[in-house]
Amino acid sequence: MTGTAASTTPPTDGLDHFLGKEHGHPGFTAEVEPALRIAPGTGARIGFETSDEVYAQLHEHKDMGKLTAQLNPVTGPLYVEGAEPGDALAVTIHEIRLKDCGWSVSLPGVGALQERMGPDMFTRRVPIDGDGVHVTDRHTLEPAPMIGCIGTAPARGSHSTVMPSYAQGGNMDLTDCRPGTTVYLPVMTEGAYLSIGDIHAIMAVGESSFVAIEAEGVAVVSVDVVKDLPLRAPRVETESEWIFVGLGDPVQESVRRGYEDAFDFLVDTHGHTPGDAYALLSAVCHSRLGGPTGSTAPDPLHPMAPVGAVTTHHLPKSVLAP
């Protein structure tokens, strides 16, 4: 199953390892005990269960001040033997097992529709079943599950699971982080310390409303290490394309950095001339808005207001042969 309906499969069925949502924590860090240690490249399937408790509490109380659950927790961390700084962690997403409901939430003062939604909090429980995601009474949509928050630990300290996004990943909210793709993340500390959270049942590209159809579920992944692949931002590989994540402030810097990484990939890895790389990227490398979480820390007085931009830059594999 790839997450096309609410799963009736037991959450641990067919898995080699399972990390329950009790391993959720509020930061990407190597300063906690790993929940699991594994060897890379074995093909072992690991389930990361995520939590939607914060949305259930918002639905019940309509009050941020009454929250007792963590906001956007990530499950883990996973210690990967042999992963060292300068390597990349390759995380292949095999399936996402959705549970029986998701949530639509509008937080006052947050997102592109804050002026239209007004000062009151809006919440809706969204049933998920074999028919699909029941977004409204009239609209049942096909699920398109993805992982919103995925990353490794920084060399020191802790990174937020809300914003901004980092070179090591984080709350990027990319629809491309879905079953059938491999996410490449920089390794900054021995063992990588991978954590995963923030599953969505379905999300519009860019998540400009800031909260999509959030859902509890189990992300099933396998992990490998690519030695001596220093990345300055995450990459995503699909069957048909490479996707380069750009991080920057303002958005033009994000676009520039993503295009530079795609250019270097063509020239340094695949032997294209600079002129050929330039012409190809101008012709076929499409840029899109990533998640709304920004690339630099927001104003402490407005912690939910993103600064900078996350963008994605899509390079078809068909042009890689020089």
Short mmCIF file of C-alpha atoms in Angstrom, two decimals:
data_model
loop_
_atom_site.label_atom_id
_atom_site.label_comp_id
_atom_site.label_asym_id
_atom_site.label_seq_id
_atom_site.Cartn_x
_atom_site.Cartn_y
_atom_site.Cartn_z
CA MET A 1 0.00 0.00 0.00
CA THR A 2 1.30 3.47 -0.85
CA GLY A 3 -1.14 5.51 1.20
CA THR A 4 -4.11 5.78 -1.17
CA ALA A 5 -6.67 5.31 1.63
CA ALA A 6 -6.87 4.90 5.37
CA SER A 7 -4.78 1.83 6.16
CA THR A 8 -6.29 -1.26 7.72
CA THR A 9 -2.80 -2.77 7.91
CA PRO A 10 -1.44 -3.06 11.46
CA PRO A 11 1.14 -0.28 11.88
CA THR A 12 4.01 -2.75 12.35
CA ASP A 13 3.00 -5.25 9.66
CA GLY A 14 5.80 -6.13 7.26
CA LEU A 15 8.32 -3.86 8.98
CA ASP A 16 11.79 -4.76 10.19
CA HIS A 17 11.76 -1.94 12.74
CA PHE A 18 9.07 0.33 14.14
CA LEU A 19 9.51 3.67 15.91
CA GLY A 20 6.28 4.62 17.65
CA LYS A 21 5.11 8.17 18.14
CA GLU A 22 6.22 7.98 21.77
CA HIS A 23 9.66 8.68 20.29
CA GLY A 24 8.46 12.11 19.12
CA HIS A 25 10.58 15.11 20.08
CA PRO A 26 10.59 18.83 19.30
CA GLY A 27 13.92 19.21 17.51
CA PHE A 28 16.48 17.73 15.13
CA THR A 29 19.44 16.98 17.37
CA ALA A 30 22.21 14.50 18.13
CA GLU A 31 22.08 15.43 21.81
CA VAL A 32 19.51 12.75 22.64
CA GLU A 33 19.79 8.97 22.80
CA PRO A 34 18.94 7.37 19.44
CA ALA A 35 15.65 5.50 19.35
CA LEU A 36 17.24 2.91 17.04
CA ARG A 37 20.61 2.07 15.50
CA ILE A 38 20.82 0.35 12.12
CA ALA A 39 23.34 -0.61 9.46
CA PRO A 40 22.77 1.14 6.12
CA GLY A 41 22.09 -0.49 2.78
CA THR A 42 20.37 -3.62 4.09
CA GLY A 43 16.98 -2.73 2.67
CA ALA A 44 15.44 -2.99 6.14
CA ARG A 45 12.07 -1.25 6.28
CA ILE A 46 11.63 1.14 9.17
CA GLY A 47 8.29 2.60 10.18
CA PHE A 48 8.21 6.10 11.69
CA GLU A 49 4.84 6.70 13.36
CA THR A 50 3.84 10.37 13.54
CA SER A 51 1.42 12.19 15.84
CA ASP A 52 -1.55 14.46 15.14
CA GLU A 53 -2.34 15.11 18.81
CA VAL A 54 -1.71 18.84 18.55
CA TYR A 55 -4.44 19.16 15.90
CA ALA A 56 -6.87 17.09 17.94
CA GLN A 57 -6.26 19.45 20.88
CA LEU A 58 -6.71 22.53 18.71
CA HIS A 59 -9.98 21.07 17.44
CA GLU A 60 -11.15 20.47 21.01
CA HIS A 61 -10.03 23.72 22.65
CA LYS A 62 -9.64 26.29 19.82
CA ASP A 63 -6.89 27.78 21.99
CA MET A 64 -3.10 27.62 21.44
CA GLY A 65 -2.66 28.37 25.15
CA LYS A 66 -4.30 25.07 26.12
CA LEU A 67 -1.96 22.86 24.10
CA THR A 68 -0.11 20.16 26.00
CA ALA A 69 1.05 18.26 22.91
CA GLN A 70 4.25 19.07 21.04
CA LEU A 71 3.89 21.27 17.96
CA ASN A 72 5.13 19.40 14.88
CA PRO A 73 7.07 16.65 16.67
CA VAL A 74 9.41 14.39 14.72
CA THR A 75 9.91 10.71 15.50
CA GLY A 76 13.41 9.33 16.04
CA PRO A 77 16.25 9.87 15.95
CA LEU A 78 17.62 6.99 13.90
CA TYR A 79 21.38 6.42 14.18
CA VAL A 80 22.88 5.09 10.94
CA GLU A 81 26.13 3.21 11.38
CA GLY A 82 28.99 4.53 9.26
CA ALA A 83 27.36 7.84 8.37
CA GLU A 84 29.94 10.61 8.80
CA PRO A 85 30.11 14.34 8.11
CA GLY A 86 30.57 14.88 4.39
CA ASP A 87 28.36 11.92 3.48
CA ALA A 88 24.73 12.02 2.39
CA LEU A 89 21.91 9.97 3.84
CA ALA A 90 19.64 8.41 1.21
CA VAL A 91 16.13 7.89 2.60
CA THR A 92 13.83 5.93 0.27
CA ILE A 93 10.12 6.38 1.03
CA HIS A 94 8.28 3.12 0.29
CA GLU A 95 4.82 3.85 1.61
CA ILE A 96 2.81 6.06 3.94
CA ARG A 97 0.09 4.35 5.96
CA LEU A 98 -2.57 6.92 6.77
CA LYS A 99 -4.89 6.54 9.74
CA ASP A 100 -8.60 7.31 9.83
CA CYS A 101 -8.67 11.09 9.81
CA GLY A 102 -6.82 14.28 9.05
CA TRP A 103 -7.24 17.90 10.10
CA SER A 104 -7.76 21.25 8.39
CA VAL A 105 -6.75 24.13 10.65
CA SER A 106 -6.50 27.89 10.22
CA LEU A 107 -4.41 29.61 12.90
CA PRO A 108 -5.20 33.32 13.41
CA GLY A 109 -2.57 35.55 11.80
CA VAL A 110 -0.91 32.68 9.92
CA GLY A 111 -0.75 31.83 6.22
CA ALA A 112 -1.81 33.40 2.95
CA LEU A 113 -5.51 33.34 3.85
CA GLN A 114 -5.23 34.94 7.29
CA GLU A 115 -7.08 38.08 6.18
CA ARG A 116 -9.93 36.06 4.72
CA MET A 117 -10.24 33.60 7.63
CA GLY A 118 -10.29 36.33 10.27
CA PRO A 119 -9.31 36.31 13.94
CA ASP A 120 -11.07 33.10 14.98
CA MET A 121 -9.43 29.68 14.80
CA PHE A 122 -10.97 27.30 12.27
CA THR A 123 -10.62 23.53 12.67
CA ARG A 124 -12.17 20.59 10.85
CA ARG A 125 -11.78 16.85 11.37
CA VAL A 126 -11.38 15.30 7.92
CA PRO A 127 -12.34 11.61 7.69
CA ILE A 128 -10.10 9.31 5.64
CA ASP A 129 -11.43 5.96 4.43
CA GLY A 130 -11.45 3.68 1.43
CA ASP A 131 -13.22 6.32 -0.63
CA GLY A 132 -10.56 8.96 -0.02
CA VAL A 133 -10.05 12.17 1.98
CA HIS A 134 -13.42 13.78 2.83
CA VAL A 135 -12.26 17.42 2.69
CA THR A 136 -15.84 18.77 2.57
CA ASP A 137 -19.30 17.19 2.50
CA ARG A 138 -19.15 17.44 -1.31
CA HIS A 139 -15.46 16.84 -2.01
CA THR A 140 -13.80 13.49 -1.45
CA LEU A 141 -10.28 13.65 -2.87
CA GLU A 142 -7.74 10.98 -3.68
CA PRO A 143 -5.01 10.92 -1.01
CA ALA A 144 -1.54 12.08 -1.99
CA PRO A 145 0.38 11.40 1.24
CA MET A 146 3.77 12.99 1.82
CA ILE A 147 6.26 13.73 4.59
CA GLY A 148 6.38 17.37 5.63
CA CYS A 149 9.25 17.23 8.10
CA ILE A 150 12.36 15.12 7.46
CA GLY A 151 15.95 15.85 8.36
CA THR A 152 19.22 14.96 10.02
CA ALA A 153 20.87 16.56 13.04
CA PRO A 154 23.11 19.64 12.91
CA ALA A 155 26.74 19.36 13.98
CA ARG A 156 25.79 20.87 17.33
CA GLY A 157 22.68 22.05 19.10
CA SER A 158 19.13 21.55 17.86
CA HIS A 159 17.13 22.63 14.81
CA SER A 160 13.45 23.56 14.88
CA THR A 161 10.78 21.24 13.49
CA VAL A 162 8.57 24.24 12.63
CA MET A 163 10.76 26.83 10.91
CA PRO A 164 13.04 27.64 9.27
CA SER A 165 14.19 24.88 6.92
CA TYR A 166 17.86 23.99 7.00
CA ALA A 167 20.58 22.46 4.84
CA GLN A 168 19.95 19.24 6.77
CA GLY A 169 16.22 19.32 5.97
CA GLY A 170 13.48 20.12 8.45
CA ASN A 171 9.93 21.31 7.89
CA MET A 172 10.31 21.70 4.12
CA ASP A 173 6.71 20.63 3.31
CA LEU A 174 7.53 19.29 -0.14
CA THR A 175 4.88 17.28 -1.97
CA ASP A 176 7.84 15.54 -3.64
CA CYS A 177 8.67 13.72 -0.38
CA ARG A 178 6.19 10.98 -1.20
CA PRO A 179 6.23 7.20 -1.74
CA GLY A 180 8.52 6.19 -4.59
CA THR A 181 11.10 8.91 -3.99
CA THR A 182 14.51 9.03 -2.33
CA VAL A 183 15.44 12.05 -0.21
CA TYR A 184 19.15 12.86 0.09
CA LEU A 185 20.13 14.72 3.25
CA PRO A 186 23.53 16.10 4.31
CA VAL A 187 25.20 14.31 7.21
CA MET A 188 26.65 16.78 9.70
CA THR A 189 27.31 14.50 12.67
CA GLU A 190 28.38 10.89 13.11
CA GLY A 191 25.33 8.62 12.75
CA ALA A 192 23.24 11.27 10.93
CA TYR A 193 20.38 11.12 13.49
CA LEU A 194 17.42 10.97 11.10
CA SER A 195 13.97 12.07 12.30
CA ILE A 196 10.63 12.15 10.45
CA GLY A 197 7.27 13.80 11.20
CA ASP A 198 4.39 15.92 9.89
CA ILE A 199 2.63 13.55 7.51
CA HIS A 200 -0.02 15.08 5.24
CA ALA A 201 -2.88 13.17 3.62
CA ILE A 202 -2.96 15.71 0.79
CA MET A 203 -1.35 19.12 0.34
CA ALA A 204 -1.33 21.81 -2.33
CA VAL A 205 2.16 22.61 -3.61
CA GLY A 206 3.65 25.38 -1.50
CA GLU A 207 1.21 24.94 1.41
CA SER A 208 0.61 28.69 1.27
CA SER A 209 -2.22 28.35 3.79
CA PHE A 210 0.49 27.08 6.20
CA VAL A 211 -1.57 24.05 7.32
CA ALA A 212 -2.74 21.43 4.82
CA ILE A 213 -4.68 18.22 5.54
CA GLU A 214 -2.48 17.10 8.41
CA ALA A 215 -2.72 13.42 9.31
CA GLU A 216 -1.32 10.83 11.65
CA GLY A 217 0.34 7.87 9.96
CA VAL A 218 3.37 5.66 9.51
CA ALA A 219 6.11 6.53 7.03
CA VAL A 220 7.89 3.37 5.85
CA VAL A 221 11.45 4.02 4.69
CA SER A 222 14.80 2.35 4.11
CA VAL A 223 18.14 4.06 4.56
CA ASP A 224 21.54 4.01 2.88
CA VAL A 225 24.69 6.14 3.06
CA VAL A 226 26.34 7.78 0.05
CA LYS A 227 29.96 8.31 1.01
CA ASP A 228 31.74 11.58 0.23
CA LEU A 229 28.72 13.43 -1.14
CA PRO A 230 28.74 16.83 0.56
CA LEU A 231 25.43 18.57 -0.09
CA ARG A 232 24.55 22.13 0.83
CA ALA A 233 20.80 21.41 0.68
CA PRO A 234 18.55 18.36 0.35
CA ARG A 235 17.84 16.67 -2.96
CA VAL A 236 14.96 14.44 -3.99
CA GLU A 237 15.14 11.73 -6.65
CA THR A 238 12.01 10.44 -8.38
CA GLU A 239 11.70 7.91 -11.18
CA SER A 240 11.87 10.64 -13.80
CA GLU A 241 13.68 13.63 -12.29
CA TRP A 242 16.13 15.12 -9.82
CA ILE A 243 14.81 17.86 -7.57
CA PHE A 244 17.18 20.41 -6.03
CA VAL A 245 16.02 22.32 -2.96
CA GLY A 246 16.92 26.00 -2.83
CA LEU A 247 17.10 27.88 0.46
CA GLY A 248 17.59 31.63 0.59
CA ASP A 249 16.46 35.07 1.60
CA PRO A 250 14.97 36.64 -0.45
CA VAL A 251 13.29 34.16 -2.78
CA GLN A 252 15.66 35.11 -5.62
CA GLU A 253 18.57 33.75 -3.57
CA SER A 254 16.67 30.51 -3.05
CA VAL A 255 16.15 30.17 -6.80
CA ARG A 256 19.79 30.98 -7.50
CA ARG A 257 21.13 28.40 -5.05
CA GLY A 258 18.83 25.66 -6.34
CA TYR A 259 19.80 26.39 -9.94
CA GLU A 260 23.49 26.46 -9.02
CA ASP A 261 23.22 23.00 -7.49
CA ALA A 262 21.46 21.70 -10.61
CA PHE A 263 24.13 23.32 -12.80
CA ASP A 264 26.99 21.77 -10.81
CA PHE A 265 25.23 18.39 -10.95
CA LEU A 266 25.13 18.55 -14.75
CA VAL A 267 28.70 19.81 -15.17
CA ASP A 268 30.61 18.10 -12.36
CA THR A 269 28.72 14.82 -12.10
CA HIS A 270 27.46 14.25 -15.64
CA GLY A 271 30.11 15.91 -17.79
CA HIS A 272 28.06 18.56 -19.54
CA THR A 273 29.79 21.71 -20.72
CA PRO A 274 28.81 24.91 -18.90
CA GLY A 275 27.10 26.17 -22.04
CA ASP A 276 25.09 22.99 -22.46
CA ALA A 277 24.12 23.00 -18.79
CA TYR A 278 23.00 26.61 -18.99
CA ALA A 279 20.88 26.03 -22.09
CA LEU A 280 19.31 22.86 -20.68
CA LEU A 281 18.39 24.44 -17.36
CA SER A 282 16.91 27.43 -19.17
CA ALA A 283 14.78 25.07 -21.25
CA VAL A 284 13.59 22.31 -18.93
CA CYS A 285 14.41 22.98 -15.25
CA HIS A 286 11.14 24.12 -13.67
CA SER A 287 11.07 26.04 -10.37
CA ARG A 288 8.27 25.75 -7.85
CA LEU A 289 7.42 27.11 -4.44
CA GLY A 290 8.40 24.78 -1.61
CA GLY A 291 6.92 24.86 1.87
CA PRO A 292 6.05 28.11 3.66
CA THR A 293 8.59 27.73 6.44
CA GLY A 294 11.34 29.95 5.03
CA SER A 295 15.10 29.57 5.10
CA THR A 296 16.12 31.91 7.91
CA ALA A 297 14.78 32.32 11.43
CA PRO A 298 11.62 34.45 11.75
CA ASP A 299 11.22 37.44 14.02
CA PRO A 300 10.90 36.14 17.61
CA LEU A 301 7.83 38.34 18.03
CA HIS A 302 6.20 36.65 15.03
CA PRO A 303 7.47 33.06 15.24
CA MET A 304 4.99 31.73 12.67
CA ALA A 305 5.90 34.31 10.01
CA PRO A 306 8.44 32.81 7.58
CA VAL A 307 11.54 34.66 6.45
CA GLY A 308 13.20 33.73 3.18
CA ALA A 309 12.05 30.97 0.87
CA VAL A 310 12.16 27.27 0.09
CA THR A 311 12.01 26.48 -3.64
CA THR A 312 12.40 23.33 -5.72
CA HIS A 313 14.06 22.99 -9.11
CA HIS A 314 13.09 20.00 -11.27
CA LEU A 315 15.60 18.49 -13.70
CA PRO A 316 14.40 15.67 -16.00
CA LYS A 317 16.65 12.63 -15.94
CA SER A 318 16.24 12.36 -19.70
CA VAL A 319 18.79 15.17 -20.23
CA LEU A 320 21.57 13.73 -18.05
CA ALA A 321 23.48 11.88 -20.78
CA PRO A 322 26.10 14.32 -22.11
#
